[in-house]
Coordinates of C-alpha atoms in Angstrom, one line a residue:
X1 CA 0.0 0.0 0.0
X2 CA 2.8 2.4 0.8
X3 CA 4.4 1.6 -2.5
X4 CA 1.2 2.5 -4.3
X5 CA 0.9 5.8 -2.5
X6 CA 4.5 6.6 -3.3
X7 CA 3.9 6.0 -7.0
X8 CA 0.9 8.4 -6.8
X9 CA 3.1 11.0 -5.1
X10 CA 5.7 10.7 -7.9
X11 CA 3.1 11.2 -10.6
X12 CA 1.6 14.2 -8.8
X13 CA 5.0 15.8 -8.1
X14 CA 5.5 17.5 -11.5
X15 CA 2.1 19.1 -11.4
X16 CA 2.8 20.4 -7.8
X17 CA 6.2 21.6 -8.9
X18 CA 4.8 23.7 -11.7
X19 CA 2.1 25.2 -9.4
X20 CA 4.6 26.0 -6.5
X21 CA 7.1 27.5 -8.9
X22 CA 4.4 29.8 -10.3
X23 CA 3.4 30.9 -6.8
X24 CA 7.0 31.6 -5.9
X25 CA 7.1 34.5 -8.4
X26 CA 10.2 36.1 -9.6
X27 CA 9.4 36.2 -13.3
X28 CA 11.1 39.6 -13.9
X29 CA 10.1 41.2 -17.1
X30 CA 9.6 38.0 -19.1
X31 CA 6.0 37.4 -18.2
X32 CA 5.1 41.1 -18.8
X33 CA 6.7 40.9 -22.2
X34 CA 4.8 37.7 -23.0
X35 CA 1.5 39.1 -21.8
X36 CA 2.0 42.2 -23.9
X37 CA 3.2 40.5 -27.1
X38 CA 2.5 36.8 -27.7
X39 CA 0.1 35.6 -25.0
X40 CA -3.1 36.8 -26.7
X41 CA -2.0 35.1 -29.9
X42 CA -1.3 31.9 -27.9
X43 CA -4.9 32.0 -26.5
X44 CA -6.6 32.8 -29.8
X45 CA -4.6 30.2 -31.8
X46 CA -5.1 27.5 -29.3
X47 CA -8.9 28.1 -29.3
X48 CA -9.1 28.0 -33.1
X49 CA -6.9 24.9 -33.2
X50 CA -9.0 23.0 -30.6
X51 CA -12.3 24.1 -32.2
X52 CA -11.2 23.1 -35.7
X53 CA -9.9 19.7 -34.5
X54 CA -13.1 19.1 -32.5
X55 CA -15.2 19.6 -35.7
X56 CA -12.8 17.7 -37.9
X57 CA -12.5 14.5 -35.7
X58 CA -16.2 14.5 -35.0
X59 CA -17.1 14.8 -38.7
X60 CA -14.7 12.1 -39.9
X61 CA -15.1 9.8 -36.9
X62 CA -18.9 9.9 -36.6
X63 CA -19.5 9.8 -40.3
X64 CA -17.3 6.8 -41.0
X65 CA -18.6 4.9 -37.9
X66 CA -22.2 5.5 -39.0
X67 CA -21.4 4.2 -42.5
X68 CA -19.7 1.0 -41.5
X69 CA -22.3 0.1 -38.8
X70 CA -25.5 0.9 -40.7
X71 CA -24.9 0.2 -44.3
X72 CA -23.5 -2.6 -46.5
X73 CA -21.3 -1.6 -49.4
X74 CA -18.1 -2.7 -51.1
X75 CA -15.0 -3.1 -48.9
X76 CA -17.1 -2.3 -45.8
X77 CA -15.4 -5.1 -43.8
X78 CA -12.0 -3.8 -44.8
X79 CA -12.9 -0.2 -43.8
X80 CA -14.3 -1.3 -40.5
X81 CA -10.8 -2.3 -39.2
X82 CA -8.6 -0.2 -41.5
X83 CA -10.1 3.1 -40.3
X84 CA -8.1 2.9 -37.1
X85 CA -4.7 2.8 -38.9
X86 CA -4.1 6.6 -38.9
X87 CA -3.5 6.3 -35.1
X88 CA -0.1 4.8 -36.0
X89 CA 0.8 8.0 -37.9
X90 CA 2.1 10.7 -35.5
X91 CA 0.7 14.1 -36.4
X92 CA 4.2 15.7 -36.8
X93 CA 5.2 12.9 -39.2
X94 CA 2.1 13.6 -41.3
X95 CA 3.0 17.3 -41.2
X96 CA 6.4 16.5 -42.7
X97 CA 5.0 14.4 -45.5
X98 CA 2.2 16.8 -46.5
X99 CA 4.7 19.7 -46.5
X100 CA 6.9 17.8 -49.0
X101 CA 3.8 17.0 -51.1
X102 CA 2.2 20.5 -51.1
X103 CA 5.1 23.0 -51.0
X104 CA 6.0 25.2 -54.0
X105 CA 8.6 22.8 -55.3
X106 CA 6.6 19.7 -54.3
X107 CA 4.9 17.4 -56.8
X108 CA 1.4 18.8 -56.6
X109 CA 2.3 22.5 -57.4
X110 CA 5.0 21.4 -59.9
X111 CA 2.4 19.3 -61.8
X112 CA -0.1 22.1 -61.8
X113 CA 2.4 24.5 -63.3
X114 CA 3.4 22.0 -65.9
X115 CA -0.1 21.3 -66.9
X116 CA -1.4 24.8 -67.1
X117 CA 1.8 26.7 -67.9
X118 CA 1.4 28.8 -64.7
X119 CA 4.1 30.9 -63.1
X120 CA 4.4 31.7 -59.4
X121 CA 2.3 34.9 -59.7
X122 CA -0.4 33.3 -61.8
X123 CA -2.1 31.2 -59.1
X124 CA -2.9 31.0 -55.4
X125 CA -2.3 27.8 -53.4
X126 CA -3.2 27.3 -49.8
X127 CA -0.2 27.2 -47.4
X128 CA -0.2 23.9 -45.5
X129 CA 2.1 25.4 -42.9
X130 CA -0.6 27.3 -41.1
X131 CA -3.2 26.9 -38.4
X132 CA -5.7 25.5 -40.9
X133 CA -3.0 23.0 -42.1
X134 CA -2.4 22.0 -38.4
X135 CA -6.1 21.4 -37.9
X136 CA -6.2 19.1 -41.0
X137 CA -3.2 17.1 -39.8
X138 CA -4.6 16.5 -36.3
X139 CA -8.1 15.7 -37.8
X140 CA -6.7 13.2 -40.2
X141 CA -4.6 11.2 -37.6
X142 CA -6.8 11.6 -34.5
X143 CA -10.3 10.9 -35.8
X144 CA -10.0 7.2 -34.9
X145 CA -10.5 8.1 -31.3
X146 CA -14.0 9.2 -32.1
X147 CA -14.5 6.5 -34.7
X148 CA -13.8 3.6 -32.3
X149 CA -16.0 4.8 -29.5
X150 CA -18.8 6.0 -31.9
X151 CA -18.7 2.6 -33.7
X152 CA -19.1 0.7 -30.4
X153 CA -21.9 3.0 -29.4
X154 CA -23.8 2.6 -32.7
X155 CA -23.4 -1.2 -32.5
X156 CA -24.4 -1.7 -28.8
X157 CA -26.8 1.1 -28.0
X158 CA -30.5 0.8 -28.7
X159 CA -30.5 -1.2 -31.9
X160 CA -34.2 -1.9 -31.3
X161 CA -34.9 1.8 -31.0
X162 CA -33.5 2.5 -34.4
X163 CA -35.7 -0.2 -35.9
X164 CA -38.7 1.3 -34.2
X165 CA -37.8 4.8 -35.5
X166 CA -37.6 3.4 -39.0
X167 CA -40.9 1.6 -38.6
X168 CA -42.5 4.9 -37.7
X169 CA -41.5 6.4 -41.0
X170 CA -38.3 8.2 -40.0
X171 CA -35.7 8.3 -42.8
X172 CA -32.2 7.0 -42.1
X173 CA -30.9 10.5 -41.8
X174 CA -33.7 11.6 -39.3
X175 CA -33.3 8.4 -37.3
X176 CA -29.6 9.0 -37.1
X177 CA -30.1 12.6 -35.9
X178 CA -33.0 11.9 -33.4
X179 CA -32.0 8.4 -32.1
X180 CA -28.5 7.2 -32.7
X181 CA -26.6 10.4 -32.4
X182 CA -28.1 11.5 -29.0
X183 CA -27.5 8.0 -27.6
X184 CA -23.9 8.0 -28.8
X185 CA -23.1 11.5 -27.5
X186 CA -21.1 10.4 -24.4
X187 CA -18.9 8.2 -26.6
X188 CA -18.4 10.9 -29.2
X189 CA -17.6 13.5 -26.5
X190 CA -15.1 11.1 -24.9
X191 CA -13.3 10.5 -28.2
X192 CA -13.2 14.2 -28.9
X193 CA -11.7 14.8 -25.5
X194 CA -8.9 12.3 -26.2
X195 CA -8.2 13.9 -29.5
X196 CA -8.1 17.4 -28.1
X197 CA -5.8 16.4 -25.3
X198 CA -3.4 15.0 -27.9
X199 CA -3.7 18.2 -29.9
X200 CA -2.9 20.4 -26.9
X201 CA 0.1 18.1 -26.0
X202 CA 1.6 18.3 -29.5
X203 CA 4.8 20.2 -30.1
X204 CA 6.2 18.8 -33.4
X205 CA 3.4 19.8 -35.7
X206 CA 2.7 23.3 -34.3
X207 CA 6.4 24.1 -34.1
X208 CA 7.1 22.9 -37.7
X209 CA 4.1 24.8 -39.0
X210 CA 5.1 27.9 -37.0
X211 CA 1.7 27.9 -35.2
X212 CA 2.0 29.9 -32.0
X213 CA 0.4 27.8 -29.2
X214 CA 1.2 27.4 -25.5
X215 CA 3.3 24.4 -26.2
X216 CA 5.7 26.3 -28.5
X217 CA 5.6 29.2 -26.0
X218 CA 6.7 26.9 -23.1
X219 CA 9.7 25.7 -25.2
X220 CA 10.6 29.2 -26.2
X221 CA 10.4 30.6 -22.7
X222 CA 12.6 27.8 -21.3
X223 CA 15.3 27.7 -24.0
X224 CA 15.2 31.1 -25.8
X225 CA 14.4 33.4 -22.9
X226 CA 15.9 31.2 -20.1
X227 CA 13.0 31.9 -17.7
X228 CA 11.7 28.8 -16.0
X229 CA 9.0 30.6 -14.1
X230 CA 7.5 32.0 -17.3
X231 CA 7.6 28.5 -18.7
X232 CA 5.8 27.2 -15.6
X233 CA 3.2 29.9 -15.9
X234 CA 2.6 29.1 -19.6
X235 CA 2.4 25.4 -18.5
X236 CA -0.3 26.3 -16.0
X237 CA -2.2 28.2 -18.7
X238 CA -2.0 25.2 -21.0
X239 CA -3.3 23.0 -18.1
X240 CA -6.3 25.3 -18.0
X241 CA -7.2 24.3 -21.5
X242 CA -6.8 20.6 -20.7
X243 CA -9.1 21.1 -17.6
X244 CA -11.6 23.0 -19.8
X245 CA -11.7 20.1 -22.3
X246 CA -12.3 17.5 -19.6
X247 CA -14.9 19.7 -17.9
X248 CA -16.8 20.2 -21.2
X249 CA -16.7 16.4 -21.8
X250 CA -18.3 15.8 -18.4
X251 CA -20.7 18.7 -18.8
X252 CA -21.9 17.2 -22.1
X253 CA -23.3 14.2 -20.3
X254 CA -24.1 15.7 -16.9
X255 CA -27.7 15.1 -15.7
X256 CA -28.5 12.8 -18.7
X257 CA -29.0 9.1 -18.9
X258 CA -28.2 7.0 -21.9
X259 CA -29.3 3.6 -20.8
X260 CA -30.5 0.9 -23.2
X261 CA -33.1 -1.2 -21.4
X262 CA -33.3 -3.6 -24.3
X263 CA -31.4 -6.9 -24.2
X264 CA -30.2 -6.6 -27.8
X265 CA -26.6 -6.0 -28.4
X266 CA -26.2 -7.1 -32.0
X267 CA -27.4 -3.8 -33.6
X268 CA -29.8 -3.3 -36.5
X269 CA -29.5 -5.1 -39.8
X270 CA -27.3 -3.1 -42.2
X271 CA -29.0 -1.6 -45.2
X272 CA -27.5 -2.7 -48.5
X273 CA -26.3 0.1 -50.9
X274 CA -25.8 -0.2 -54.6
X275 CA -24.8 2.0 -57.5
X276 CA -24.0 5.6 -56.8
X277 CA -24.9 5.4 -53.1
X278 CA -22.5 2.5 -52.6
X279 CA -19.7 4.3 -54.4
X280 CA -20.3 7.4 -52.3
X281 CA -20.2 5.3 -49.1
X282 CA -16.9 3.7 -50.1
X283 CA -15.5 7.1 -51.1
X284 CA -16.6 8.6 -47.7
X285 CA -14.7 5.9 -45.8
X286 CA -11.7 6.0 -48.2
X287 CA -11.0 9.7 -47.7
X288 CA -10.0 9.6 -44.0
X289 CA -8.1 6.4 -44.5
X290 CA -6.1 7.6 -47.5
X291 CA -5.4 11.1 -46.1
X292 CA -4.7 9.9 -42.6
X293 CA -2.5 6.9 -43.3
X294 CA -2.1 5.5 -46.9
X295 CA -1.0 8.7 -48.6
X296 CA 1.6 9.9 -45.9
X297 CA 2.9 6.4 -45.4
X298 CA 3.3 5.9 -49.1
X299 CA 5.1 9.3 -49.4
X300 CA 7.4 8.3 -46.6
X301 CA 8.2 5.0 -48.2
X302 CA 8.9 6.7 -51.6
X303 CA 11.2 9.3 -50.0
X304 CA 13.0 6.7 -47.9
X305 CA 13.6 4.4 -50.9
X306 CA 14.5 7.2 -53.3
X307 CA 16.8 9.3 -51.1
X308 CA 16.4 8.5 -47.4
X309 CA 18.9 9.4 -44.7
X310 CA 22.4 9.9 -45.9
X311 CA 23.6 8.8 -42.5
X312 CA 21.7 5.6 -42.5
X313 CA 23.8 2.9 -41.0
X314 CA 25.6 3.2 -37.7
X315 CA 24.1 6.6 -36.9
X316 CA 20.5 5.3 -37.6
X317 CA 21.0 2.2 -35.5
X318 CA 22.4 4.3 -32.7
X319 CA 19.3 6.4 -32.7
X320 CA 17.1 3.3 -32.8
X321 CA 19.0 1.9 -29.9
X322 CA 18.4 5.1 -27.9
X323 CA 14.7 5.0 -28.7
X324 CA 14.5 1.3 -27.7
X325 CA 16.4 1.9 -24.5
X326 CA 14.2 4.8 -23.5
X327 CA 11.0 3.1 -24.5
X328 CA 11.9 -0.3 -23.1
X329 CA 13.1 1.1 -19.7
X330 CA 9.9 3.1 -19.4
X331 CA 7.7 0.2 -20.4
X332 CA 9.3 -2.2 -17.9
X333 CA 9.0 0.3 -15.0
X334 CA 5.5 1.3 -16.0
X335 CA 4.3 -2.4 -15.9
X336 CA 5.9 -3.0 -12.5
X337 CA 4.3 0.2 -11.1
X338 CA 0.9 -0.7 -12.7
X339 CA 1.1 -4.2 -11.2
X340 CA 1.9 -2.8 -7.8
X341 CA -0.9 -0.2 -8.0
X342 CA -3.4 -2.8 -9.3
X343 CA -2.6 -5.4 -6.7
X344 CA -2.5 -3.0 -3.9
X345 CA -6.0 -1.8 -4.9
X346 CA -7.1 -5.5 -5.0
X347 CA -5.8 -6.3 -1.5
X348 CA -6.4 -2.9 0.3
X349 CA -9.8 -1.5 -0.6
X350 CA -10.4 2.0 0.6
X351 CA -10.4 5.7 -0.2
X352 CA -6.6 6.0 -0.1
X353 CA -6.2 3.4 -2.9
X354 CA -9.0 5.0 -5.0
X355 CA -7.2 8.3 -4.8
X356 CA -3.9 6.7 -5.6
X357 CA -5.4 5.3 -8.8
X358 CA -7.0 8.6 -9.8
X359 CA -3.7 10.5 -9.2
X360 CA -1.7 7.9 -11.2
X361 CA -4.1 8.5 -14.1
X362 CA -3.5 12.2 -14.2
X363 CA -0.4 11.9 -16.3
X364 CA -2.2 11.1 -19.6
X365 CA -4.1 14.4 -19.4
X366 CA -0.9 16.4 -18.9
X367 CA 1.0 17.5 -22.1
X368 CA 4.6 16.3 -22.3
X369 CA 5.9 19.9 -22.2
X370 CA 4.1 20.5 -18.9
X371 CA 5.5 17.3 -17.4
X372 CA 9.0 18.3 -18.7
X373 CA 8.8 21.6 -16.9
X374 CA 7.4 20.0 -13.7
X375 CA 10.2 17.4 -13.7
X376 CA 13.2 19.5 -14.7
X377 CA 12.6 22.2 -12.0
X378 CA 13.0 20.0 -8.9
X379 CA 15.2 17.4 -10.5
X380 CA 17.8 20.0 -11.6
X381 CA 17.9 21.4 -8.1
X382 CA 18.3 17.9 -6.7
X383 CA 21.1 17.2 -9.1
X384 CA 23.0 20.3 -8.0
X385 CA 22.5 19.5 -4.3
X386 CA 23.7 15.9 -4.7
X387 CA 26.7 17.0 -6.7
X388 CA 27.6 19.7 -4.1
X389 CA 27.1 17.2 -1.2
X390 CA 29.3 14.5 -2.8
X391 CA 31.9 17.1 -3.7
X392 CA 32.0 18.4 -0.1
X393 CA 31.9 15.0 1.7
X394 CA 33.9 12.8 -0.6
X395 CA 35.7 15.1 -3.0
X396 CA 34.0 13.2 -5.9
X397 CA 32.8 14.9 -9.1
X398 CA 29.7 12.9 -10.3
X399 CA 28.2 15.5 -12.6
X400 CA 24.4 15.5 -13.0
X401 CA 23.1 12.1 -12.0
X402 CA 19.5 12.6 -13.2
X403 CA 19.3 15.3 -15.8
X404 CA 22.8 14.3 -17.2
X405 CA 21.4 10.8 -17.9
X406 CA 18.1 9.4 -19.2
X407 CA 16.8 9.0 -15.6
X408 CA 14.9 12.2 -15.6
X409 CA 13.5 11.6 -19.1
X410 CA 12.3 8.1 -18.1
X411 CA 10.6 9.6 -15.1
X412 CA 8.8 12.2 -17.3
X413 CA 7.7 9.4 -19.7
X414 CA 6.5 7.3 -16.8
X415 CA 4.4 10.2 -15.5
X416 CA 3.0 10.8 -19.0
X417 CA 2.1 7.2 -20.0
X418 CA 1.7 5.2 -16.7
X419 CA -2.1 5.5 -17.2
X420 CA -2.0 3.1 -20.2
X421 CA -0.3 0.4 -18.2
X422 CA -2.5 1.0 -15.1
X423 CA -5.7 0.7 -17.2
X424 CA -4.6 -2.4 -19.0
X425 CA -3.3 -4.3 -15.9
X426 CA -6.4 -3.2 -14.0
X427 CA -8.6 -4.7 -16.6
X428 CA -6.7 -7.9 -16.5
X429 CA -6.9 -8.1 -12.7
X430 CA -10.7 -7.5 -12.8
X431 CA -11.1 -10.6 -14.9
X432 CA -9.6 -12.8 -12.2
X433 CA -12.2 -13.9 -9.7
X434 CA -11.6 -13.1 -6.0
X435 CA -12.3 -16.7 -5.2
X436 CA -8.8 -17.6 -6.5
X437 CA -7.4 -15.2 -3.9
X438 CA -9.4 -16.9 -1.2
X439 CA -8.4 -20.4 -2.3
X440 CA -4.7 -19.3 -2.3
X441 CA -5.0 -17.9 1.2
X442 CA -6.7 -21.1 2.4
X443 CA -3.7 -23.0 1.3
X444 CA -1.4 -20.8 3.4
X445 CA -0.1 -18.4 0.7
X446 CA 0.3 -14.7 1.5
X447 CA -0.4 -11.8 -0.8
X448 CA 3.1 -11.9 -2.5
X449 CA 3.0 -15.7 -3.0
X450 CA -0.6 -15.4 -4.4
X451 CA 0.5 -12.8 -6.8
X452 CA 3.5 -14.8 -8.0
X453 CA 1.8 -18.2 -8.3
X454 CA -1.8 -17.2 -9.3
X455 CA -2.0 -13.7 -10.7
X456 CA 1.2 -13.3 -12.7
X457 CA 0.6 -16.4 -14.9
X458 CA -3.0 -15.2 -15.6
X459 CA -1.9 -11.7 -16.3
X460 CA 0.8 -12.5 -18.8
X461 CA -1.2 -11.3 -21.8
X462 CA -2.3 -8.1 -20.0
X463 CA 1.3 -7.3 -18.9
X464 CA 2.6 -7.8 -22.4
X465 CA -0.1 -5.6 -23.8
X466 CA 0.6 -2.9 -21.3
X467 CA 4.3 -2.9 -22.0
X468 CA 3.6 -2.7 -25.7
X469 CA 1.3 0.3 -25.4
X470 CA 3.7 2.2 -23.3
X471 CA 6.6 1.3 -25.5
X472 CA 4.9 2.6 -28.6
X473 CA 3.8 5.8 -26.9
X474 CA 7.3 6.6 -25.7
X475 CA 8.8 5.8 -29.2
X476 CA 6.6 8.6 -30.6
X477 CA 7.0 11.1 -27.7
X478 CA 8.6 14.3 -28.9
X479 CA 8.0 17.4 -26.5
X480 CA 9.4 15.8 -23.3
X481 CA 12.3 14.2 -25.2
X482 CA 13.3 17.4 -26.9
X483 CA 13.3 19.3 -23.6
X484 CA 14.8 16.7 -21.3
X485 CA 17.2 14.5 -23.4
X486 CA 20.8 14.6 -22.1
X487 CA 23.6 15.8 -24.2
X488 CA 24.3 13.7 -27.3
X489 CA 21.3 11.5 -26.7
X490 CA 18.9 11.7 -29.7
X491 CA 16.1 9.4 -30.6
X492 CA 14.3 8.6 -33.9
X493 CA 11.6 11.2 -33.0
X494 CA 14.1 14.0 -32.3
X495 CA 16.1 13.1 -35.4
X496 CA 13.0 13.3 -37.6
X497 CA 12.1 16.6 -36.0
X498 CA 15.6 18.1 -36.4
X499 CA 16.0 17.0 -40.0
X500 CA 12.5 18.2 -40.9
X501 CA 13.1 21.6 -39.2
X502 CA 16.3 21.9 -41.4
X503 CA 14.1 21.3 -44.4
X504 CA 15.8 17.9 -45.0
X505 CA 12.5 16.1 -45.4
X506 CA 13.8 13.2 -47.5
X507 CA 16.4 12.4 -44.9
X508 CA 13.8 12.7 -42.1
X509 CA 11.7 10.1 -43.9
X510 CA 13.8 7.1 -42.7
X511 CA 13.4 7.8 -39.0
X512 CA 9.8 8.9 -39.4
X513 CA 9.0 5.6 -41.3
X514 CA 10.6 3.6 -38.5
X515 CA 8.3 5.3 -35.9
X516 CA 5.3 4.6 -38.0
X517 CA 6.3 1.0 -38.5
X518 CA 6.6 0.5 -34.8
X519 CA 3.3 2.3 -34.2
X520 CA 1.6 -0.3 -36.4
X521 CA 2.0 -3.1 -33.9
X522 CA -0.8 -2.0 -31.5
X523 CA -2.9 -1.1 -34.5
X524 CA -2.8 -4.7 -35.7
X525 CA -4.1 -5.8 -32.3
X526 CA -7.0 -3.3 -32.6
X527 CA -7.7 -4.4 -36.2
X528 CA -7.9 -8.0 -35.1
X529 CA -10.3 -7.1 -32.3
X530 CA -12.5 -5.1 -34.7
X531 CA -12.4 -7.8 -37.4
X532 CA -13.6 -10.3 -34.8
X533 CA -16.4 -8.0 -33.8
X534 CA -15.1 -7.3 -30.3
X535 CA -15.7 -4.1 -28.5
X536 CA -12.6 -1.8 -28.5
X537 CA -11.7 0.3 -25.5
X538 CA -9.6 3.4 -25.6
X539 CA -7.4 4.5 -22.7

């Protein structure tokens, strides 16, 4: 129990650190300068970005989910599982590929000029590196959050009510608006909240597109202006947006009930489509899949094969090794902590353990940049205190034990992604009947022996799944890695970002393609579950 409470305290420490550092004051002129110059732009741009992404993911996710659950058309069974694939494509990787495709010297504009004989001043082409472009990137790769939850809601909720609505003369469109959509509203709101939290946490896309948000402001205040307090204050402001998103999600379902009193869970019979309607339905499902995954993945593969990274070889494998070391260390520690938290909650039931679980789940709602600020402030001070103490007591120079190694970065990633492991391990433990615990105790086994001989063999699949989810998330993590990586420690994510920032997009394609390839592993698991008709849960 004490170990579980200690884990919860470690997760809460970065958030408390940011808050206490803000209250300490001492910003000098930096905060005044930010308030007078860029802070209003941060607020307005972040609002536009979140509003645009909310509309985009809702339209793509709900529309595609409704089509695959209510209609029968060519390739529907393929679309049903393939529509989750864009989750394997990090938004910043999609941003790199679309920039290469749509920039002035890219293939699209070059082809237009060749076809029509245009010159630069003869036509207007939208700039992908803009707020609108960022909205599209996030919408294309994050809509599966809404799609998966909306699809489950459309399948499981009130299938009989839809049939009743149709028997009373309602058209498919009106039955969707008046029956299915209201019943699926909590699921849709939950998916939108997940997508918006990912949007607020992003740094690679908005930085590459030069979109001024709180995340880019935190990075600039820390590294360009050298003011940690200003960075902490911007982090608190960003947390305000995260809290607002979560509050709106809860408000959307407050005071309402969405129970389905029927016993049917198979959904309604799908309406077969033919001709133009079938073609339109297939096209409607193809658009998000092509734009969110197939097109950027194909462009990455083409660039990697045609040009690729000139340093591919020893350098690439060193970066891959760093990424695997960081992700593997975090995954192992996250699974161990999740197992401790889950088993403590199983053995010791009470308010303390419930609060420990809630606090341990806070990290997923915190952007990586906020966690980085919250970790670096106290850990840097601890590093200097330890170095001074060892120098004074033993005349030993040890350097920076935490921030000089990957220890602080692993800690930040644990805070960020521990939730995925806790939820997965907790779900596995919930499937083990308490009678097994009672039987083990009747045979004289204590809690540790029961866990080792009973629970661990049964949890093998859940533990592996939890480790895989954390591993993939850390492989894609960019904001915290950029801020906290020690000297001369780059990963595939930071390499792709650095090369893309230097306009070396073809060279960045190799590292970016490796990240996407690793990200496909959990997508295959989701695809198999969907293909088998199982319900898919999203952490």
